Every structure is written in C-alpha cells, then in structure tokens.
Short mmCIF file of C-alpha atoms and ligand atoms in Angstrom, two decimals:
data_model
loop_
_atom_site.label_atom_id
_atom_site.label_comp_id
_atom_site.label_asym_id
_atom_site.label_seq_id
_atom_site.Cartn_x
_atom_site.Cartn_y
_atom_site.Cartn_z
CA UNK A 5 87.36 95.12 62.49
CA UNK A 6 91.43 94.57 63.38
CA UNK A 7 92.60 93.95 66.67
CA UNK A 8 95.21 95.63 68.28
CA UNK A 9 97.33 92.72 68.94
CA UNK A 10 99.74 93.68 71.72
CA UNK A 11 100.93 90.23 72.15
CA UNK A 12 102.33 90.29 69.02
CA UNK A 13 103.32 93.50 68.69
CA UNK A 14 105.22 93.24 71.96
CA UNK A 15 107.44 89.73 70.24
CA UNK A 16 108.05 91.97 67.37
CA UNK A 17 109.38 94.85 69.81
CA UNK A 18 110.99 92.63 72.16
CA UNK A 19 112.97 90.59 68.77
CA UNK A 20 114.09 94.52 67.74
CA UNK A 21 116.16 95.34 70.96
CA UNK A 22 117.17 92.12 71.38
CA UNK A 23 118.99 92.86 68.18
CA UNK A 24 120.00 96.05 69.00
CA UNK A 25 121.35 94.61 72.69
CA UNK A 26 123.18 92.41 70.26
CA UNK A 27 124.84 94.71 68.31
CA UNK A 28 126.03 96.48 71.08
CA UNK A 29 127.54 93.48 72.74
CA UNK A 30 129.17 92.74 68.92
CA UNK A 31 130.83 96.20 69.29
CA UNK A 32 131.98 96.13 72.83
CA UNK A 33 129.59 98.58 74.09
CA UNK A 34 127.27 98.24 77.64
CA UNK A 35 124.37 96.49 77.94
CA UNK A 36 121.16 98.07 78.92
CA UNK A 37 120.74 97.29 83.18
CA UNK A 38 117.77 97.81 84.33
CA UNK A 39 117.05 97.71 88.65
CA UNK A 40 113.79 97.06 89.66
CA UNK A 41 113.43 97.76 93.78
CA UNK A 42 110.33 96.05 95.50
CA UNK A 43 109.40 96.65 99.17
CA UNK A 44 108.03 93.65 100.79
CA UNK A 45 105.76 90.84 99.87
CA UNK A 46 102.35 92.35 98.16
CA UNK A 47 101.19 89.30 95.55
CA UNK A 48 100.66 91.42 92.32
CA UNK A 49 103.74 93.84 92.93
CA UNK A 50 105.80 90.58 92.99
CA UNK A 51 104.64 89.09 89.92
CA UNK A 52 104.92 92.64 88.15
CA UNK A 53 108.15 93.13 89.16
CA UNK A 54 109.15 89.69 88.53
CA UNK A 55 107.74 89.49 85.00
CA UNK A 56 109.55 92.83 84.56
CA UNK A 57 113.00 91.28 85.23
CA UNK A 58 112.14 88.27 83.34
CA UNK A 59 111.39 90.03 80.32
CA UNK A 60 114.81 92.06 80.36
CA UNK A 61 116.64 89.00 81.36
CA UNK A 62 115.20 87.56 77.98
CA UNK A 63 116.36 89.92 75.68
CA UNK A 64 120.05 90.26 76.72
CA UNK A 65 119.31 93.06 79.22
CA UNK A 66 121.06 93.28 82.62
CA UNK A 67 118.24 93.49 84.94
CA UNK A 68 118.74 93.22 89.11
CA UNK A 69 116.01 92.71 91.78
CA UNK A 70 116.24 94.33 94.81
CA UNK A 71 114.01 93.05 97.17
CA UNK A 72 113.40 94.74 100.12
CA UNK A 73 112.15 93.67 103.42
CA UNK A 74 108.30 96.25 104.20
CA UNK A 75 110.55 97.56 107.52
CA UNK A 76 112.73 99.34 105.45
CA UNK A 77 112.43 102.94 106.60
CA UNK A 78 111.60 105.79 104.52
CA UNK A 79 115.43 106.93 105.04
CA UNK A 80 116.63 103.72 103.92
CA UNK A 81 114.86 103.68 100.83
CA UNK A 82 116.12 107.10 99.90
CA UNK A 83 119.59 105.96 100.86
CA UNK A 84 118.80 103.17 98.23
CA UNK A 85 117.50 105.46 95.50
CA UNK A 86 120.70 107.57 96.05
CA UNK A 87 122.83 104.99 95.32
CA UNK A 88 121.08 103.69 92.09
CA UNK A 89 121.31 107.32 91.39
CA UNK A 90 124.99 107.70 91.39
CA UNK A 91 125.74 103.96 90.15
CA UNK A 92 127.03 104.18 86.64
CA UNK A 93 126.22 100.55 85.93
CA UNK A 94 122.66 100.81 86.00
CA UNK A 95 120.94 102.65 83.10
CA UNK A 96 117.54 102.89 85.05
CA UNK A 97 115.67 102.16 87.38
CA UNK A 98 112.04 101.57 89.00
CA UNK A 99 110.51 101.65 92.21
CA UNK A 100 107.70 99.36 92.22
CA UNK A 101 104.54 101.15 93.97
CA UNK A 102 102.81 101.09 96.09
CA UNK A 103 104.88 101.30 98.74
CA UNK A 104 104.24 100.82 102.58
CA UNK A 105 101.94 103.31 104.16
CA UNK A 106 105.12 104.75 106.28
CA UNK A 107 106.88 106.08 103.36
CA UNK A 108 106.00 109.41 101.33
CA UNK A 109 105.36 107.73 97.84
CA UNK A 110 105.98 111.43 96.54
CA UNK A 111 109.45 111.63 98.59
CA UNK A 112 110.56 108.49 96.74
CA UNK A 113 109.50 109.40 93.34
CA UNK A 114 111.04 112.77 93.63
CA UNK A 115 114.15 111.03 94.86
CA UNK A 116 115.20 109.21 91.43
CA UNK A 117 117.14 110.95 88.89
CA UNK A 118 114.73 112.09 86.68
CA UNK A 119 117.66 110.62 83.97
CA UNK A 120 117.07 107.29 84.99
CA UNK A 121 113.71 107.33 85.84
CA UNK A 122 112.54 104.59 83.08
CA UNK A 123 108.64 104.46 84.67
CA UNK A 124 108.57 108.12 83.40
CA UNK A 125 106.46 109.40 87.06
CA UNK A 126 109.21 112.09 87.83
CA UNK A 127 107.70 115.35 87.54
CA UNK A 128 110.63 116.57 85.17
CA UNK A 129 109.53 113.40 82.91
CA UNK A 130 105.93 114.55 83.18
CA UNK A 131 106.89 118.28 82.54
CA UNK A 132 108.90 117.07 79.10
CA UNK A 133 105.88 115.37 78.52
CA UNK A 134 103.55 118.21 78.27
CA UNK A 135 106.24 120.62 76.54
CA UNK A 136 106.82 117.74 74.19
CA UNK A 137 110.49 117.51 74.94
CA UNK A 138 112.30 114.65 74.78
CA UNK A 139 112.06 112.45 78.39
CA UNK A 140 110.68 109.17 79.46
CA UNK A 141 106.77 108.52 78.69
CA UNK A 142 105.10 106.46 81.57
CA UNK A 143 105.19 102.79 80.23
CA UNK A 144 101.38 101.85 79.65
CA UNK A 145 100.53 105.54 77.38
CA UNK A 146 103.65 104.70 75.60
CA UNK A 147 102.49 101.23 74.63
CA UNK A 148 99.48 102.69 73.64
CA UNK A 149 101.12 105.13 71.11
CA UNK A 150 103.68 102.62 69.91
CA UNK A 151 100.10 100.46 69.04
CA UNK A 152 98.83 103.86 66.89
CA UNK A 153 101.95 103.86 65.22
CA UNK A 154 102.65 99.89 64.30
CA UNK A 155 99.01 99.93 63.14
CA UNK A 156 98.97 103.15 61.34
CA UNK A 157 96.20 104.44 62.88
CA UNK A 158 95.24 108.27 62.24
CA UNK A 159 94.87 110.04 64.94
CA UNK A 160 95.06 113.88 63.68
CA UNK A 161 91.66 115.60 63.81
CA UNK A 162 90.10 112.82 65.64
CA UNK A 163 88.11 113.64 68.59
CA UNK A 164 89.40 111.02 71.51
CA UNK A 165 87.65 110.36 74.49
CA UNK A 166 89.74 109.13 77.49
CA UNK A 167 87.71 107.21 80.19
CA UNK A 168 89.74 107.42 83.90
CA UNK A 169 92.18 110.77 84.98
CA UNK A 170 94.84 108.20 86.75
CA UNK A 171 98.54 110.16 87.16
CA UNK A 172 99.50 106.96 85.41
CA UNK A 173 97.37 106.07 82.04
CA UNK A 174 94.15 108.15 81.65
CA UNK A 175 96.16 112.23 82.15
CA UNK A 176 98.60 111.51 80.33
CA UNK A 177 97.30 109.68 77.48
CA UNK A 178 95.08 113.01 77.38
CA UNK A 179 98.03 115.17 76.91
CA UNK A 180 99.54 112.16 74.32
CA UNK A 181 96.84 112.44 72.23
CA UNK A 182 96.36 116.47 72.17
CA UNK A 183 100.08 116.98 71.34
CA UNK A 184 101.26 118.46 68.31
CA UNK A 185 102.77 115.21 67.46
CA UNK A 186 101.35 111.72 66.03
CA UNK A 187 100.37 110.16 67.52
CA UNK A 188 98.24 112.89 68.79
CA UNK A 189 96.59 115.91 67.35
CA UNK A 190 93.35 115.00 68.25
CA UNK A 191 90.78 116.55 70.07
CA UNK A 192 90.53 115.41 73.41
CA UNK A 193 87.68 114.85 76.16
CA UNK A 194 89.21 113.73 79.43
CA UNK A 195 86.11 112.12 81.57
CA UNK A 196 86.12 110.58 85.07
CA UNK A 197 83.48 109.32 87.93
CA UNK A 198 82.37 112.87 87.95
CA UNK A 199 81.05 113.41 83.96
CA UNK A 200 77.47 113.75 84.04
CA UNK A 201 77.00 113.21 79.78
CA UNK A 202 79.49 110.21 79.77
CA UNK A 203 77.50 108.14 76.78
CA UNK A 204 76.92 111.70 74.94
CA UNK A 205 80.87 112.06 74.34
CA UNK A 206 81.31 108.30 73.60
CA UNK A 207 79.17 108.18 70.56
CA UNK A 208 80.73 110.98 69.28
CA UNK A 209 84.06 109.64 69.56
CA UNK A 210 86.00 108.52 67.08
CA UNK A 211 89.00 107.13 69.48
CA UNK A 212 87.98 105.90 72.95
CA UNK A 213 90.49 104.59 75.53
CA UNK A 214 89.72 103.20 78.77
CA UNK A 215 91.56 103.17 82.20
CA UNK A 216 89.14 102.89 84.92
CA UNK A 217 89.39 99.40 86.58
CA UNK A 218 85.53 98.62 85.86
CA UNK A 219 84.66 95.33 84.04
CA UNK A 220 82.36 95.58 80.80
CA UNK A 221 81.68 99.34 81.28
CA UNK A 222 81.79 100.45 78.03
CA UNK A 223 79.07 98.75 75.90
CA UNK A 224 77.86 98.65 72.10
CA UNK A 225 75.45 101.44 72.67
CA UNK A 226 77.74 104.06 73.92
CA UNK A 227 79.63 103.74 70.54
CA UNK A 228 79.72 104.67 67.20
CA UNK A 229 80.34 102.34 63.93
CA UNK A 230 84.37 102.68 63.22
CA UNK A 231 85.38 103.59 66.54
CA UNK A 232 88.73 103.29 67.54
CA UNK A 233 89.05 101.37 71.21
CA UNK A 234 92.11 100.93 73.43
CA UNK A 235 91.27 99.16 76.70
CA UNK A 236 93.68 99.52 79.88
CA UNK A 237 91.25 98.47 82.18
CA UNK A 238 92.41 95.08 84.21
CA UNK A 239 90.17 93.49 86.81
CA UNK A 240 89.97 89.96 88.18
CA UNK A 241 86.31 88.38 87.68
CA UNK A 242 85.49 84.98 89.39
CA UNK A 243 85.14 82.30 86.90
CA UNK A 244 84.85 78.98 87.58
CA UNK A 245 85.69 77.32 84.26
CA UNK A 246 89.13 78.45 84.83
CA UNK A 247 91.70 76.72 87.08
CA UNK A 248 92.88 79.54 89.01
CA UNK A 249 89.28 80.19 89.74
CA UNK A 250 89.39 83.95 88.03
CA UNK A 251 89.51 85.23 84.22
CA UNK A 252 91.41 89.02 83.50
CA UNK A 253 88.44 91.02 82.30
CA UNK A 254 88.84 94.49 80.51
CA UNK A 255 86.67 97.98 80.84
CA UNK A 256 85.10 96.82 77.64
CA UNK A 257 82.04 94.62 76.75
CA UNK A 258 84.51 93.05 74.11
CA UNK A 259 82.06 90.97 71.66
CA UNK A 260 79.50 93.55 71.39
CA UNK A 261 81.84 96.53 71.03
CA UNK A 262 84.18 95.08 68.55
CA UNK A 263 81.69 94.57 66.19
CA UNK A 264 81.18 98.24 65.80
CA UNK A 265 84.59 98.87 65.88
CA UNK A 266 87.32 99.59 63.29
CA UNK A 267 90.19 98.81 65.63
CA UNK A 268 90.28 97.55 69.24
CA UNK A 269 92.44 96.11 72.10
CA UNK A 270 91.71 92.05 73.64
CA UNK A 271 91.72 91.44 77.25
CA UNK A 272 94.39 90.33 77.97
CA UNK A 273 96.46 90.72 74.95
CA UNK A 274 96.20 94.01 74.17
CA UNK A 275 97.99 96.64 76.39
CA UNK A 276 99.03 94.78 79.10
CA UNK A 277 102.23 93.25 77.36
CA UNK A 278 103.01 96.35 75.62
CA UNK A 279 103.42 98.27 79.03
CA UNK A 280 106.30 95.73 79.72
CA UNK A 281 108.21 96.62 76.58
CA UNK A 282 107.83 100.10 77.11
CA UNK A 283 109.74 99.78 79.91
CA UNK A 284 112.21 97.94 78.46
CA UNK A 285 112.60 100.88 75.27
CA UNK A 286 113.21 103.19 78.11
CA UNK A 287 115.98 101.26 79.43
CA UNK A 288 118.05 101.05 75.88
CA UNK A 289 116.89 105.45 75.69
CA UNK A 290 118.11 105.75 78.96
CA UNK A 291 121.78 104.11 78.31
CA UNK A 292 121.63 106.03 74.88
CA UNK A 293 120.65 109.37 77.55
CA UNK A 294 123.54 108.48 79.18
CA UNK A 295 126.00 108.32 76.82
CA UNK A 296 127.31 104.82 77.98
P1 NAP B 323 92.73 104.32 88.96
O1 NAP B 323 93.75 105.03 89.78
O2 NAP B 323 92.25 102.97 89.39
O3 NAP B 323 91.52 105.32 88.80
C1 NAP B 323 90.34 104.98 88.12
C2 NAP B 323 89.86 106.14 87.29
O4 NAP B 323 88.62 105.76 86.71
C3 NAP B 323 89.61 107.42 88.10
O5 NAP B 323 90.07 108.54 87.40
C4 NAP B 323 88.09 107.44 88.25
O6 NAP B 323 87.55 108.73 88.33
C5 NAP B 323 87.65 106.79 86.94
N1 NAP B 323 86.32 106.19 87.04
C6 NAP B 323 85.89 105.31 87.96
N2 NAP B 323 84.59 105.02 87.72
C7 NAP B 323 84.22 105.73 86.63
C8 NAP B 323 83.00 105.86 85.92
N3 NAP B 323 81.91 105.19 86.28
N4 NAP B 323 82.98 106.68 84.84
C9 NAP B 323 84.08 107.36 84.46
N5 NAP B 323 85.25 107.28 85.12
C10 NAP B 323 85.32 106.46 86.19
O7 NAP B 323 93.23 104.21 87.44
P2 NAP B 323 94.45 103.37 86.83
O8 NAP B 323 95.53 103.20 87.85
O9 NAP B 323 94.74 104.03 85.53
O10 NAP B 323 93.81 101.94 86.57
C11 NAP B 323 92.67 101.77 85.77
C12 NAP B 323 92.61 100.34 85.28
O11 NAP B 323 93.70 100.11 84.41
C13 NAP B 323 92.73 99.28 86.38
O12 NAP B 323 91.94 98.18 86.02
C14 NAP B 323 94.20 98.89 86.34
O13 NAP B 323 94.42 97.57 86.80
C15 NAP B 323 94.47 99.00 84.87
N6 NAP B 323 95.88 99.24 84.48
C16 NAP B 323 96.38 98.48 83.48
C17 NAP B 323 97.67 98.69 83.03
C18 NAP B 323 98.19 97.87 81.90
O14 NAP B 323 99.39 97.78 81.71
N7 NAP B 323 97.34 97.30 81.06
C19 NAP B 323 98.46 99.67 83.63
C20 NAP B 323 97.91 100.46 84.65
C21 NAP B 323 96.60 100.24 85.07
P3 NAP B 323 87.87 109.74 89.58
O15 NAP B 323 89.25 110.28 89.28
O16 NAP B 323 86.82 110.76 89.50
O17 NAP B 323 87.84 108.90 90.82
#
C-alpha cells in the first residue's frame, strides 16, 4: 500500500511555481494576483480564505483580501465583482461561499468573468469541463487528478465509483474520470444518499473516491484488495486527547481500508492541501489566459 501524500505533493507543486513566479519576475513580466473576496465573519470561511492568501503570499504571488462587511447588499457585491472583472491587475479571482442568505449565490457566480474565474464554478468553466476544452477545473477534482498523475496511477478501463453528487467535488470528478483524457477513461458509477446497492458497486470498484461529509463511512468490507481510494470527506470529531478539543476525520475507516488498498489518501494530508494549490495553478493559467 502507498499513500497519496498530498502534503508533499502540494511542497513539490508549490516549490514549481514559485520558480516559475521567479522567472517571470527575472524577465520583467507580471506576477500572478490573485483576489480573494469574503463577506462577513463565518469562522471556517475566514481561515479558508486566509490560508488561501497565505499560501499565494508564500510563493511570490500577489494575492489581496477583500473583506467585506455581511450588510453588503447583493448590488454591492455585483458592483464588486464588476470591478475585479474589468481590473487588469488581478489575474483571478474568488468569491468565498457561502454567502449571506440575502444574496443569489447563483447571481454572484454568474457575475465573474468566466476568464478569471480561478474556483472553476462558472457555468462556462463547467461547460469546458464536460466538452473537455480547455477552462478552469474546480480546485479540489483538480487536486485529485494532479495526485493520479504525480503517482502514475492508471486510470483507463478502471471502473470508479464516486461517493457524494456535490456541484463542487463528487459531479465533477464523475465527468473527470469518464473523459477521454487521463486521467480519466474509466468507467464511472456516480452514487449519492439515494443508491440502494451502495456496498455492491464498492467491491467492484477498482477506484473509489469519497465526498460526502460522513466520518468512517466507507469500511474494509465494502472494498476490494488493490483498490484505489481518494478521500475528500472533512468532518470535525470531538476528541479529547487533542488541545483544540476536535481531530479532522475523513469519509474513510483509514486503518482498516488501507490495508486492502493499493493506493489511498490520509486525513488530513491527503486532498485537503492539494485543493489550495490548485487554486494557485489556476492563478499562473489564468495570467497565461490573459496574455499578461
Ligand atoms: P455536500 O454538498 O456536503 O453533499 C454531500 C453528498 O454526499 C451529497 O451528494 C449526498 O447525497 C451524499 N451523501 C450523503 N450521505 C450519503 C450516504 N449515506 N451514501 C451516499 N451518499 C451520501 O458535498 P461536498 O460539498 O462535496 O462535501 C463533502 C465532504 O467533502 C465534506 O466533508 C466537506 O467538508 C469535504 N470537502 C473537502 C474539500 C477538500 O479540499 N478536501 C473540499 C470540498 C469539500 P444527496 O445528493 O443525495 O444528498
């Protein structure tokens, strides 16, 4: 059994465009900006956002918070949008979700040009997607393929099962994976709270990837010896051991799964930081987009 090691995957991805930021700067050309806008004070949206900013900051990237107060009307944030739209300084841009129940998430996402959209939502993004043309891939699927491809993993002919139908991770890393591309080429089973067979697909799959927010939901006995397993899944579980009174648990029952597995993610570790960096590849793709 490997594991998947985003963590340091994510170093080794983060040292590349670093370099490449640097050679840029060497020849006089722009550095990669990236504008993250935040409405109001939600905990986890801050520390997303924040580590977001961070990470660019780290790398040589231009990155700029906009933190805005939760009265900001829906107006105002399209006003916003607009501007970031037409600003020829920033290379892309995110709107950290969700946003406050007054404003049309939809509106908003619709609202960015889909040229700058780095988080890869826009529908023209999505519609790229599925035509496999070239456009931004939402961050956490594309840190999933980037893992296929630094580990060499085959994925052509291989039936994948894909655990959670979220806009975000589990429908498009359906479509991913069923593309006429590697990775992809696989057969794929798209499953959610409604399949009635769940453990029937999972032994027969040879790739399984989970997005569905439950802890230790897939076990041992729903899989078969050499399976493939990418875990999105994120959930806070009380533990007292640990000083902040909590421990980040996965949709995986780790220890007994990964000793049937041939490859598979840790939580954390695993796709978590490579959702970051995904991000920060669509920045550099969307200055190179942009011809600046
Ligand atoms: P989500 O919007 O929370 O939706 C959960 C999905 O799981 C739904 O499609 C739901 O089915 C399905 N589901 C729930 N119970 C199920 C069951 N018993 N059997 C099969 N399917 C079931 O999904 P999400 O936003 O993708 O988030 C999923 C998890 O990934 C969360 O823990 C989140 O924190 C984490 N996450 C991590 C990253 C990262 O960077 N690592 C990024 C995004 C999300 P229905 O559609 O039928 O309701």
């Amino acid at each position: 059994m490997q594991i998947l090691d985003g963590k340091e995957t994510s170093k080794t991805i983060r040292q590349e465009l670093a370099e490449a930021v640097q050679e840029r700067k060497e020849k006089g050309q722009k550095t990669p900006h990236l504008a993250a806008v935040l409405v109001g004070n939600d905990g986890g949206s801050l520390t997303y956002v924040g580590a977001k900013v961070k990470a660019c900051k780290e790398i040589g990237f231009e990155s700029t918070l906009i933190h805005l107060e939760d009265t900001i009307t829906e107006e105002e944030l399209l006003a916003k949008v607009n501007e970031l739209n037409n600003d020829k300084e920033i290379d892309g841009f995110i709107v950290q979700l969700p946003l406050p129940k007054h404003i049309d998430e939809k509106k908003i996402t619709l609202a960015i040009d889909p040229k700058k959209d780095v988080d890869g939502f826009h529908p023209t993004n999505l519609g790229n997607m599925v035509l496999n043309l070239p456009g931004f891939l939402p961050a956490t699927p594309a840190g999933m393929l980037e893992l296929f491809k630094r580990y060499e993993i085959e994925t052509s002919g291989k039936h994948c099962v894909v655990i959670g139908r979220s806009h975000i991770v589990g429908s498009p890393m359906s479509i991913l994976m069923g593309r006429s591309a590697y990775p992809g080429n696989s057969t794929v089973t798209l499953t959610h709270s409604r399949t009635k067979n769940l453990k029937e697909l999972t032994l027969q799959a040879d790739i399984i990837i989970t997005a569905i927010g439950k802890p230790n939901f897939l076990t041992a006995d729903m899989v078969k010896n050499g399976v493939v397993v990418m875990d999105v899944g994120i959930t806070r579980v009380e533990d007292t051991t640990k000083k902040k009174g909590y421990k980040i648990t996965g949709d995986v029952d780790f220890e007994s799964v990964a000793e049937k597995a041939s490859f598979i993610t840790p939580v954390p570790g695993g796709v978590g930081p490579m959702t970051i960096v995904s991000l920060m590849m669509n920045t550099l793709k969307a200055m190179e987009i942009n011809q600046r």
